[in-house]
CSV table of C-alpha atoms and ligand atoms in Angstrom, one decimal:
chain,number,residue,atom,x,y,z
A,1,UNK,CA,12.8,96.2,-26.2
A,2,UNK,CA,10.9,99.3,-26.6
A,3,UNK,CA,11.4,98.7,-30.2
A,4,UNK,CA,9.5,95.7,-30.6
A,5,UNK,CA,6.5,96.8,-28.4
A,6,UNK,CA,6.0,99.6,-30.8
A,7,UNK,CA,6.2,97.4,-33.3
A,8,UNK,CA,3.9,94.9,-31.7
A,9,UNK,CA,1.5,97.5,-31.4
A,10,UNK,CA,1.1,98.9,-34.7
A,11,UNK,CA,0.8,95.6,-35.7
A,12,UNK,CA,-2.3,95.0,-33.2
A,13,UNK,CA,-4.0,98.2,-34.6
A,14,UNK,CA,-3.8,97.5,-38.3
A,15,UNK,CA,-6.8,97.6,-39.5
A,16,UNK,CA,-6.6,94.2,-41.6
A,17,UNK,CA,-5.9,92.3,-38.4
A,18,UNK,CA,-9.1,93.5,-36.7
A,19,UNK,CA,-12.3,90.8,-36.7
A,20,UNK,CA,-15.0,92.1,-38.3
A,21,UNK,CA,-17.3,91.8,-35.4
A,22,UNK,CA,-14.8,93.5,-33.0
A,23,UNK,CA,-15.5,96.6,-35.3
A,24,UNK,CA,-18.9,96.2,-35.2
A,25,UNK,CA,-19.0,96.1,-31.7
A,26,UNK,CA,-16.8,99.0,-31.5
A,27,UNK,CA,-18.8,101.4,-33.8
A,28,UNK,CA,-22.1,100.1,-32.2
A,29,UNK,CA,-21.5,99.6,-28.7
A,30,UNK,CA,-24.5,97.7,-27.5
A,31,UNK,CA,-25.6,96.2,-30.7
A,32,UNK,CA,-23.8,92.8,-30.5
A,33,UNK,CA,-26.1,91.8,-28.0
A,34,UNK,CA,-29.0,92.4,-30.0
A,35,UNK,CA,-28.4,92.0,-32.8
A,36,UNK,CA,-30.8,88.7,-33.7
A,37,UNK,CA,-33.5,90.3,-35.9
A,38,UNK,CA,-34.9,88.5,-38.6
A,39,UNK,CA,-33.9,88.4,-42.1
A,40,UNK,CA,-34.0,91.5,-44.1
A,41,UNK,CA,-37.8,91.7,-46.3
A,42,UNK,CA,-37.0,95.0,-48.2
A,43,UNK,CA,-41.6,94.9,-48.4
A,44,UNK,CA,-41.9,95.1,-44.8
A,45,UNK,CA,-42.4,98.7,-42.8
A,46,UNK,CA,-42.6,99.4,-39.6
A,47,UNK,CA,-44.5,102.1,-38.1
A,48,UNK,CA,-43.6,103.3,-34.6
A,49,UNK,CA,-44.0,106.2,-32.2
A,50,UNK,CA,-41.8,108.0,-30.2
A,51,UNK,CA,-42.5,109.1,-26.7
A,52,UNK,CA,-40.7,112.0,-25.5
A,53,UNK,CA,-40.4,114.3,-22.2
A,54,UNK,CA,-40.5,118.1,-23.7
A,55,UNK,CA,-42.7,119.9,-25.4
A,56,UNK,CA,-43.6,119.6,-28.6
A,57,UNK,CA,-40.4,120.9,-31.0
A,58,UNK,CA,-38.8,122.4,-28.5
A,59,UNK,CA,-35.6,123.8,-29.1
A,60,UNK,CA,-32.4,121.3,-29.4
A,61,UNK,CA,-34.1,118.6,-27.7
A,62,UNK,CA,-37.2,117.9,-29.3
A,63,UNK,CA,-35.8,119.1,-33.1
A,64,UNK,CA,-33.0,116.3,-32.2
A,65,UNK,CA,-35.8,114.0,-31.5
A,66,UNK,CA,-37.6,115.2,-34.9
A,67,UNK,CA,-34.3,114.9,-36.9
A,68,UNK,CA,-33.8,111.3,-35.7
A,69,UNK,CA,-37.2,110.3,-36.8
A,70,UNK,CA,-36.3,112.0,-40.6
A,71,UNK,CA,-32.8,110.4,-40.6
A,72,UNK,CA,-34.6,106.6,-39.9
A,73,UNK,CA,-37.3,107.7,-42.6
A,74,UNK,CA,-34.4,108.7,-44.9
A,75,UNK,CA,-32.0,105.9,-44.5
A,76,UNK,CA,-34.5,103.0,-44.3
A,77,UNK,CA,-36.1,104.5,-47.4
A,78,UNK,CA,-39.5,104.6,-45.2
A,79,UNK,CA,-39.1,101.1,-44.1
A,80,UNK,CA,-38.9,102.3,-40.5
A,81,UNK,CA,-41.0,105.2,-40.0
A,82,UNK,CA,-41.7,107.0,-36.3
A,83,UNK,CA,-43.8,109.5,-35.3
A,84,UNK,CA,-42.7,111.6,-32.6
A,85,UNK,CA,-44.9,113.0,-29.6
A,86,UNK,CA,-44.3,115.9,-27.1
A,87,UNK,CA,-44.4,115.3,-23.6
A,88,UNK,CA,-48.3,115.4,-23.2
A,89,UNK,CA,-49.6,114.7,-26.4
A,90,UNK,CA,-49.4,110.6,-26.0
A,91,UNK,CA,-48.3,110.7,-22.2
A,92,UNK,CA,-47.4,113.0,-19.5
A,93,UNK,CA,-43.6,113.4,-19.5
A,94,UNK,CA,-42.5,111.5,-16.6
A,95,UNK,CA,-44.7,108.1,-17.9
A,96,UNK,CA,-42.5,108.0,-21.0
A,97,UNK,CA,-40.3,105.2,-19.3
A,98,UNK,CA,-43.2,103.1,-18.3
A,99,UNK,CA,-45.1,103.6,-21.7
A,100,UNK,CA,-41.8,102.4,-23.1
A,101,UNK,CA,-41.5,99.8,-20.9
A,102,UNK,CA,-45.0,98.4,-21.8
A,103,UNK,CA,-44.8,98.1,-25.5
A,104,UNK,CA,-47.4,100.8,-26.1
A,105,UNK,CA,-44.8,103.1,-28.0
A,106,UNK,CA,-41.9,101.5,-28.9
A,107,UNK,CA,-39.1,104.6,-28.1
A,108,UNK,CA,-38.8,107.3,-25.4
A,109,UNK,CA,-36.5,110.1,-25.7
A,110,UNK,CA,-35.7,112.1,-22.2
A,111,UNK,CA,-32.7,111.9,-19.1
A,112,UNK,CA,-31.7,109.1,-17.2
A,113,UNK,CA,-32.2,111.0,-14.0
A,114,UNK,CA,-36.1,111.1,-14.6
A,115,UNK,CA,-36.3,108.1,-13.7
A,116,UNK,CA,-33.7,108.4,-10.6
A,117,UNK,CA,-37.0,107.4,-7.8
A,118,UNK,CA,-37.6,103.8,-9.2
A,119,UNK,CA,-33.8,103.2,-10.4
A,120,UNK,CA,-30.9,105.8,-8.2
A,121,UNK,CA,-28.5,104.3,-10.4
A,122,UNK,CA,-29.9,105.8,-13.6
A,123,UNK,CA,-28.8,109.8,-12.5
A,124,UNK,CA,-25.2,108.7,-13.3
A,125,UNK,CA,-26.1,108.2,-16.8
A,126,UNK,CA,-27.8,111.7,-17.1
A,127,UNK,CA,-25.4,114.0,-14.7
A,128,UNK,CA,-25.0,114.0,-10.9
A,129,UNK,CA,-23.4,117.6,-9.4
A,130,UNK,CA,-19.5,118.1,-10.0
A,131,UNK,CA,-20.0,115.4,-13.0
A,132,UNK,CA,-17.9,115.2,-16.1
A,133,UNK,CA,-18.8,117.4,-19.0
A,134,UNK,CA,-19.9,116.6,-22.1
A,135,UNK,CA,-17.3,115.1,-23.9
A,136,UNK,CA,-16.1,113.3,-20.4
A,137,UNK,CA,-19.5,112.1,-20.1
A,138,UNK,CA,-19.5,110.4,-23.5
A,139,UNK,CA,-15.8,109.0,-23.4
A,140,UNK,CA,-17.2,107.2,-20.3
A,141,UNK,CA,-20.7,106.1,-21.5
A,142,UNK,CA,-19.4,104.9,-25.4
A,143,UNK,CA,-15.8,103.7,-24.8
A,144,UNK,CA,-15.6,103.7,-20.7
A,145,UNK,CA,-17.7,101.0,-19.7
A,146,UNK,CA,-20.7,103.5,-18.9
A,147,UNK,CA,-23.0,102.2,-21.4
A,148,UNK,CA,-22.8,98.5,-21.0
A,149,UNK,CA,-23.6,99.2,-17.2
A,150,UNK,CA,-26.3,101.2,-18.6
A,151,UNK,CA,-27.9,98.4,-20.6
A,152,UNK,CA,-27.0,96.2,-17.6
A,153,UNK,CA,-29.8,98.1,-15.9
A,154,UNK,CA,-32.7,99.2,-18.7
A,155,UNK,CA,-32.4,95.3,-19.2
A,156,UNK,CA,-34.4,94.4,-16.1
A,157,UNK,CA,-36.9,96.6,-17.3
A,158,UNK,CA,-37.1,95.2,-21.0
A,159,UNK,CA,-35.3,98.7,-22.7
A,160,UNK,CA,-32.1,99.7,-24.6
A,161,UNK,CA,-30.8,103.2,-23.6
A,162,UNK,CA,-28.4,104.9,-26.5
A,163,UNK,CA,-27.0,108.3,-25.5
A,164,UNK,CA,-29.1,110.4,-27.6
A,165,UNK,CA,-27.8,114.2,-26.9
A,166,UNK,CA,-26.0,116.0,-24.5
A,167,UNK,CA,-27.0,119.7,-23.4
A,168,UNK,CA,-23.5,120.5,-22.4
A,169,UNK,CA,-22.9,122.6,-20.1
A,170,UNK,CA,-25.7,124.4,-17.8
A,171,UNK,CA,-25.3,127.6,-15.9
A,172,UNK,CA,-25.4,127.8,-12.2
A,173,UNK,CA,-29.1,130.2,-12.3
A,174,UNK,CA,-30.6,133.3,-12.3
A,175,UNK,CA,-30.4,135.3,-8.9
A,176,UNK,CA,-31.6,138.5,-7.6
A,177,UNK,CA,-28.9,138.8,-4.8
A,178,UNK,CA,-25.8,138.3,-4.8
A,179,UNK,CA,-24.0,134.6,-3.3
A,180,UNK,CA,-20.9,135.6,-1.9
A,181,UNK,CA,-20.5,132.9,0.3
A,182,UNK,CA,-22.1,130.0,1.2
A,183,UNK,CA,-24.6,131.2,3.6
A,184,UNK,CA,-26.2,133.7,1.0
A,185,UNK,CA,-27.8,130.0,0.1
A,186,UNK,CA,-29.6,130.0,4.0
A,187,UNK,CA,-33.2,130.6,3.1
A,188,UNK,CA,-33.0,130.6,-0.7
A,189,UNK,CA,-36.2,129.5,-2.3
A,190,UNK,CA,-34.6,128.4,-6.0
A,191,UNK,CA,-35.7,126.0,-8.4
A,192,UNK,CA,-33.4,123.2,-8.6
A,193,UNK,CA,-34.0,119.7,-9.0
A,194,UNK,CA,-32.7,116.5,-8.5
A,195,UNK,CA,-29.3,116.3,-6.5
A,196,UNK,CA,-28.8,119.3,-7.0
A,197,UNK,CA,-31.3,120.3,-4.7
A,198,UNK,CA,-30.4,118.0,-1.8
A,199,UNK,CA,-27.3,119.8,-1.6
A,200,UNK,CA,-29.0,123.4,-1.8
A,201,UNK,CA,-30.7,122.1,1.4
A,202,UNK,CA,-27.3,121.0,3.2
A,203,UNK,CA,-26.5,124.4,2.5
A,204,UNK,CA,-29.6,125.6,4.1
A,205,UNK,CA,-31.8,126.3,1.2
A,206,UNK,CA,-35.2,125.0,-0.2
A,207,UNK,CA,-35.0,123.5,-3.1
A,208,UNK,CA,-38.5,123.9,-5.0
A,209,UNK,CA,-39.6,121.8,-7.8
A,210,UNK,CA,-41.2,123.8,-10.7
A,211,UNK,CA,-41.8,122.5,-14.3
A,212,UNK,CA,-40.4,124.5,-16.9
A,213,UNK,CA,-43.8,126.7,-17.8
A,214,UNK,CA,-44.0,127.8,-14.3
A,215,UNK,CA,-40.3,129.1,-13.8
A,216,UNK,CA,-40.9,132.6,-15.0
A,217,UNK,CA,-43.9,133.5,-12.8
A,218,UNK,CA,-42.6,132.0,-9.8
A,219,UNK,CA,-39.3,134.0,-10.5
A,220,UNK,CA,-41.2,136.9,-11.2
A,221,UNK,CA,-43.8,137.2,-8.3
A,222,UNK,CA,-41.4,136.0,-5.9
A,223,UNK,CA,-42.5,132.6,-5.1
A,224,UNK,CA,-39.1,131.6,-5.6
A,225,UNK,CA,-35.4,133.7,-5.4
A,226,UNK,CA,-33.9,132.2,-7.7
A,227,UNK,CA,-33.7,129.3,-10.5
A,228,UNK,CA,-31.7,127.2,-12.6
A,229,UNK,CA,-33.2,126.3,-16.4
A,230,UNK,CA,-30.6,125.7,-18.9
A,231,UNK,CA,-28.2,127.4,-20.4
A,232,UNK,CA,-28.0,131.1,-22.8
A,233,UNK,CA,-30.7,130.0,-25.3
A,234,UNK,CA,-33.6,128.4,-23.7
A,235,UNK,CA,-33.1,131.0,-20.8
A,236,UNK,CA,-33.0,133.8,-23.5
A,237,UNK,CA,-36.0,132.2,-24.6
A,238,UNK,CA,-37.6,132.0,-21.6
A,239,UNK,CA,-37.2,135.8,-20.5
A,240,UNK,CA,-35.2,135.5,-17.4
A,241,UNK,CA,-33.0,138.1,-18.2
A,242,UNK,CA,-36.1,140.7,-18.1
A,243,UNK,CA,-36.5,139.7,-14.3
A,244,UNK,CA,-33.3,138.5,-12.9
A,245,UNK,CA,-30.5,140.7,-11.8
A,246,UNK,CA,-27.8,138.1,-11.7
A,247,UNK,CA,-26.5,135.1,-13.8
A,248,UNK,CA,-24.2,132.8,-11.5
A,249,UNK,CA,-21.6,130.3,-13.6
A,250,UNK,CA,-20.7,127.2,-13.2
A,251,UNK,CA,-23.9,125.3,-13.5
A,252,UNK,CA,-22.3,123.1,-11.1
A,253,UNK,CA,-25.0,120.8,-10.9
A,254,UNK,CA,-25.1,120.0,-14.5
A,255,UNK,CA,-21.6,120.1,-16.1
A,256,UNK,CA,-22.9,118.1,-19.4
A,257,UNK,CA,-26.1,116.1,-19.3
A,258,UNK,CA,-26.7,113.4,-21.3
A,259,UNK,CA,-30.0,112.6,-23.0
A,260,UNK,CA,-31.0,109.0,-24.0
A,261,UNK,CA,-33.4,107.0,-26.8
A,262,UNK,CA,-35.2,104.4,-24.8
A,263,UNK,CA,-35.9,101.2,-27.1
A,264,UNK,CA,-38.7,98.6,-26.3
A,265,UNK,CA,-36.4,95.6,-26.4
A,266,UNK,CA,-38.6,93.1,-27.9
A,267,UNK,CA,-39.7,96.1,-30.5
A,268,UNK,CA,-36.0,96.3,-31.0
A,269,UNK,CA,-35.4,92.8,-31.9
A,270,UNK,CA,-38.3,92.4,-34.6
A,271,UNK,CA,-36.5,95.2,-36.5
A,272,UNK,CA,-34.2,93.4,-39.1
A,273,UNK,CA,-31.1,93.9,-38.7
A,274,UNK,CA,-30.4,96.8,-40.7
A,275,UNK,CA,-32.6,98.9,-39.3
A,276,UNK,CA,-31.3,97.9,-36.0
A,277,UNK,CA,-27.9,99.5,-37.2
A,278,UNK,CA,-30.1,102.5,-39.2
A,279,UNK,CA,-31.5,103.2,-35.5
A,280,UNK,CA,-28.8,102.8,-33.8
A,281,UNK,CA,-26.2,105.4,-36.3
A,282,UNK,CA,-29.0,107.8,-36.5
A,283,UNK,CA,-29.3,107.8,-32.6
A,284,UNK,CA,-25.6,108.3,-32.8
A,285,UNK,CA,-26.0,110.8,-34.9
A,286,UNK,CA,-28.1,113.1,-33.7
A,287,UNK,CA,-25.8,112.5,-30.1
A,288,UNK,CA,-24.1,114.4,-31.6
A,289,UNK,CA,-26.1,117.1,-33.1
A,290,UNK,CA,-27.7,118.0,-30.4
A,291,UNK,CA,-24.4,118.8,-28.1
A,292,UNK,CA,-23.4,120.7,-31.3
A,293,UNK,CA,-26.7,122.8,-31.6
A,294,UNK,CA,-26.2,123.3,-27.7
A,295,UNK,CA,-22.7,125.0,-28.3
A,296,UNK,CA,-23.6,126.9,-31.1
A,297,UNK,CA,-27.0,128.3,-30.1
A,298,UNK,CA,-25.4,129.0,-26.1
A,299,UNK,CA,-22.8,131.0,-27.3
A,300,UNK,CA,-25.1,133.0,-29.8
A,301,UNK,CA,-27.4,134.1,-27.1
A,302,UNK,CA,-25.1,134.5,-24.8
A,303,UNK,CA,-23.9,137.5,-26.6
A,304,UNK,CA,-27.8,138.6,-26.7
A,305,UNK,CA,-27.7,137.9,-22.6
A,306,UNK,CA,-25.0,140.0,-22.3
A,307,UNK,CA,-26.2,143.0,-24.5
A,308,UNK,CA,-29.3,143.3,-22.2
A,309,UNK,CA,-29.4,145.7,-20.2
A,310,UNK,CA,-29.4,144.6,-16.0
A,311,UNK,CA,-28.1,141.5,-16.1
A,312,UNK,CA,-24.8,140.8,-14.4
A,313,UNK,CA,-22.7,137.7,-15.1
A,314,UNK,CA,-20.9,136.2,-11.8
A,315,UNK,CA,-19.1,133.3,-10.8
A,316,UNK,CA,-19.2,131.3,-7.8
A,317,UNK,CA,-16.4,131.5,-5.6
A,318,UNK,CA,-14.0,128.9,-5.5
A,319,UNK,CA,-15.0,128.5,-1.4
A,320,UNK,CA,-18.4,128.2,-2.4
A,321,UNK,CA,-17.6,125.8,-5.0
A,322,UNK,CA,-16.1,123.3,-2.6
A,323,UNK,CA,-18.6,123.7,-0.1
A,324,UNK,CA,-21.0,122.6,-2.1
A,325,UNK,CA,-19.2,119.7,-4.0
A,326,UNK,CA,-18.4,117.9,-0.3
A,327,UNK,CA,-22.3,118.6,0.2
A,328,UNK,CA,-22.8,116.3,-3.0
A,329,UNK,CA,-20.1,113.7,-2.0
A,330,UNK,CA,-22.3,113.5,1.0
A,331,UNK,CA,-25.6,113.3,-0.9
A,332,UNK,CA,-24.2,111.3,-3.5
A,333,UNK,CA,-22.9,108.4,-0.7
A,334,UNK,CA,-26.6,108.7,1.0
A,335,UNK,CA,-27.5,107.7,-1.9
A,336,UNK,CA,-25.6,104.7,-3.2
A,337,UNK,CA,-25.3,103.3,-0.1
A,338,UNK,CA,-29.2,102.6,-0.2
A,339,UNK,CA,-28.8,100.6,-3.9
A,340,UNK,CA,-25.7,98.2,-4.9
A,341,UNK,CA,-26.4,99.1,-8.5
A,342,UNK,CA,-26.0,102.8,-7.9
A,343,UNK,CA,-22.9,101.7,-6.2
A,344,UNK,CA,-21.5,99.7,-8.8
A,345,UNK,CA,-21.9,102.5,-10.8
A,346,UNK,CA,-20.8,105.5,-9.3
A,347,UNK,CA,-17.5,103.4,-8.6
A,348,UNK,CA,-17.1,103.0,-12.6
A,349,UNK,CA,-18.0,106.7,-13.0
A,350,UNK,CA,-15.4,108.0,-10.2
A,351,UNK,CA,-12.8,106.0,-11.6
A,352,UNK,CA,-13.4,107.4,-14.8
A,353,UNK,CA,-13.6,110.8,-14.0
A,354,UNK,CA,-10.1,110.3,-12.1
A,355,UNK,CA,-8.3,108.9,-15.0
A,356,UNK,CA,-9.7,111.0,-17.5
A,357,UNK,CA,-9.5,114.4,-15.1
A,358,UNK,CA,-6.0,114.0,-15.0
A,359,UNK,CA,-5.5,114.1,-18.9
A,360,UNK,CA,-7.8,117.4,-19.1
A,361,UNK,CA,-5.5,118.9,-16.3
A,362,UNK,CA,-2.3,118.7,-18.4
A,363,UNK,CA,-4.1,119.1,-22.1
A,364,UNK,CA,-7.2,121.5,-22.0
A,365,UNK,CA,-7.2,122.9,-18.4
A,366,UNK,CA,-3.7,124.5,-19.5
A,367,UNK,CA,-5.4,125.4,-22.9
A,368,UNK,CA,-8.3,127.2,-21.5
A,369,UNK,CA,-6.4,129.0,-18.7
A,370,UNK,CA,-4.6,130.9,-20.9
A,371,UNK,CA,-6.0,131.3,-24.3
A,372,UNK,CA,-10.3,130.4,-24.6
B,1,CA,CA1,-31.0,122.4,-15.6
């Protein structure tokens, strides 16, 4: 009996017996749907801008944005070219969805959870605390279901989302006392945004929003004790090493954000359709590129972070940790009990992270604990 199941399923995974739009699909996720441009005129260009939510060329994130424009360029052979804008330059950083959105750029790069005050569903598609990590995050989103409920969404609004990087991921923050148990968080002033700071302040903090320029200072004069940023590189970068005593890991409120490429849909469909598919595989592309670059560069300046002078590296404790992750269970349930699409959603992303947590617990969990 066993026999012939096998057999059965080789023979349903044999290449030759696949439909050639089922592979389509499957490469593209997202693209069947759109896929109704008009015929290919090898005379025609298209010139577009981009739209995005950090500064000009800044590290990972905006050279991904930059690289995506030359791949297009490349591959179309100019047909399709885009000019990409910092946050600022066209629009500030938090219009990009509505600029998008209106037709007056035709793509956006920046997080899903941006745009978390006019759609709570759209955090689960960037990260929500105790999340999956990277690689998680994109199983779910490109062959979980994640991405169609994604679409499902942007649609209402006239956009296609592609997961367009991932930062991996984060670190917990820089601190200049120590958090040895959860009230050490009672009265702490920290930069944190997002859900992550609703659950500082069911821990007794304040969570205070800062943009990215005014981190340092605020650190530094003691406006604020503490902050979270990124990761090894940009907080290298940013000098928080020179003016913060401690380095707490996990970045538990972070665990692998994803990035997206927002499409004007209607921009989107009066692209023929091989630049459609150009788009889409450079999009693809640079996914993963940028979740590369985040690895790399982290693990580079991590060495530098630990070679300065001052800085101590701690973790959280484990009682701390579960504190705070049945503070985000409770944030996270305030929250999608207020929206049925948020609900909808987070019940596709818990189910996912069940299934797929189990696998990591009995194939890298064991891996790391031992040996990386
Ligand atoms: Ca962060």
């Amino acid at each position: 009996m066993a026999k012939v199941k096998r057999k059965d399923f080789f023979k349903g995974v044999a290449v030759g017996t696949l439909s050639l739009p089922f592979m389509i699909k499957a490469l593209r996720p997202g693209i069947a749907q759109h896929n109704t441009g008009p015929n290919i005129n090898l005379n025609k260009t298209f010139k577009w801008k981009m739209a995005t939510t950090w500064p000009p060329n800044f590290p990972v994130l905006g050279e991904g944005c930059v690289m995506l424009a030359a791949l297009v360029k490349e591959m179309s052979g100019g047909r399709l070219d885009i000019q990409v804008y910092g946050g600022g330059e066209l629009v500030p950083a938090l219009e990009v969805f509505d600029t998008v959105r209106s037709g007056a750029v035709e793509l956006g790069h920046g997080a899903a959870y941006y745009w978390a005050g006019k759609l709570p569903a759209a955090q689960f598609f960037a990260s929500v605390p105790f999340g999956m990590n990277a690689q998680q995050t994109n199983a779910w989103l490109i062959n979980g279901g994640g991405l169609e409920l994604w679409q499902e969404l942007y649609a209402t609004y006239g956009l296609i989302p592609i997961p367009a990087g991932n930062t991996a991921v984060q670190m917990g923050g820089w601190f200049n006392k120590q958090v040895n148990e959860i009230n050490d968080l009672k009265g702490l002033k920290m930069r944190i945004p997002g859900i992550g700071g609703k659950v500082l302040a069911k821990a007794g903090g304040s969570p205070v929003l800062l943009a990215g320029g005014e981190i340092y200072t605020g650190l530094e004069r003691g406006i604020i004790d503490a902050a979270e940023w990124i990761g090894p590189y940009h907080d290298y970068k940013m000098g928080f090493h020179q003016i913060a005593k401690y380095y707490y890991t996990p970045g538990w409120h972070e665990m692998g954000t994803e990035l997206e490429l927002l499409i004007n849909q209607k921009a989107y469909e009066s692209l023929p359709s091989d630049l459609q598919a150009i788009l889409q595989t450079a999009t693809y592309r640079v996914n993963h590129w940028v979740l590369s670059e985040f690895e790399a560069k982290n693990s580079e300046y991590l060495a530098k972070i630990k070679a300065s002078s001052g800085v101590e590296i701690r973790k959280f404790s484990s009682d701390i940790l579960e504190q705070l992750r049945v503070y985000t269970e409770e944030s996270i349930e305030e929250l999608v009990d207020t929206d049925a699409f948020a609900k909808r959603t987070y019940e596709s992303f818990q189910a996912f992270r069940k299934k797929i947590g189990a696998w990591s617990d009995i194939s890298e969990k064991v891996y790391y604990a031992d040996f990386i």
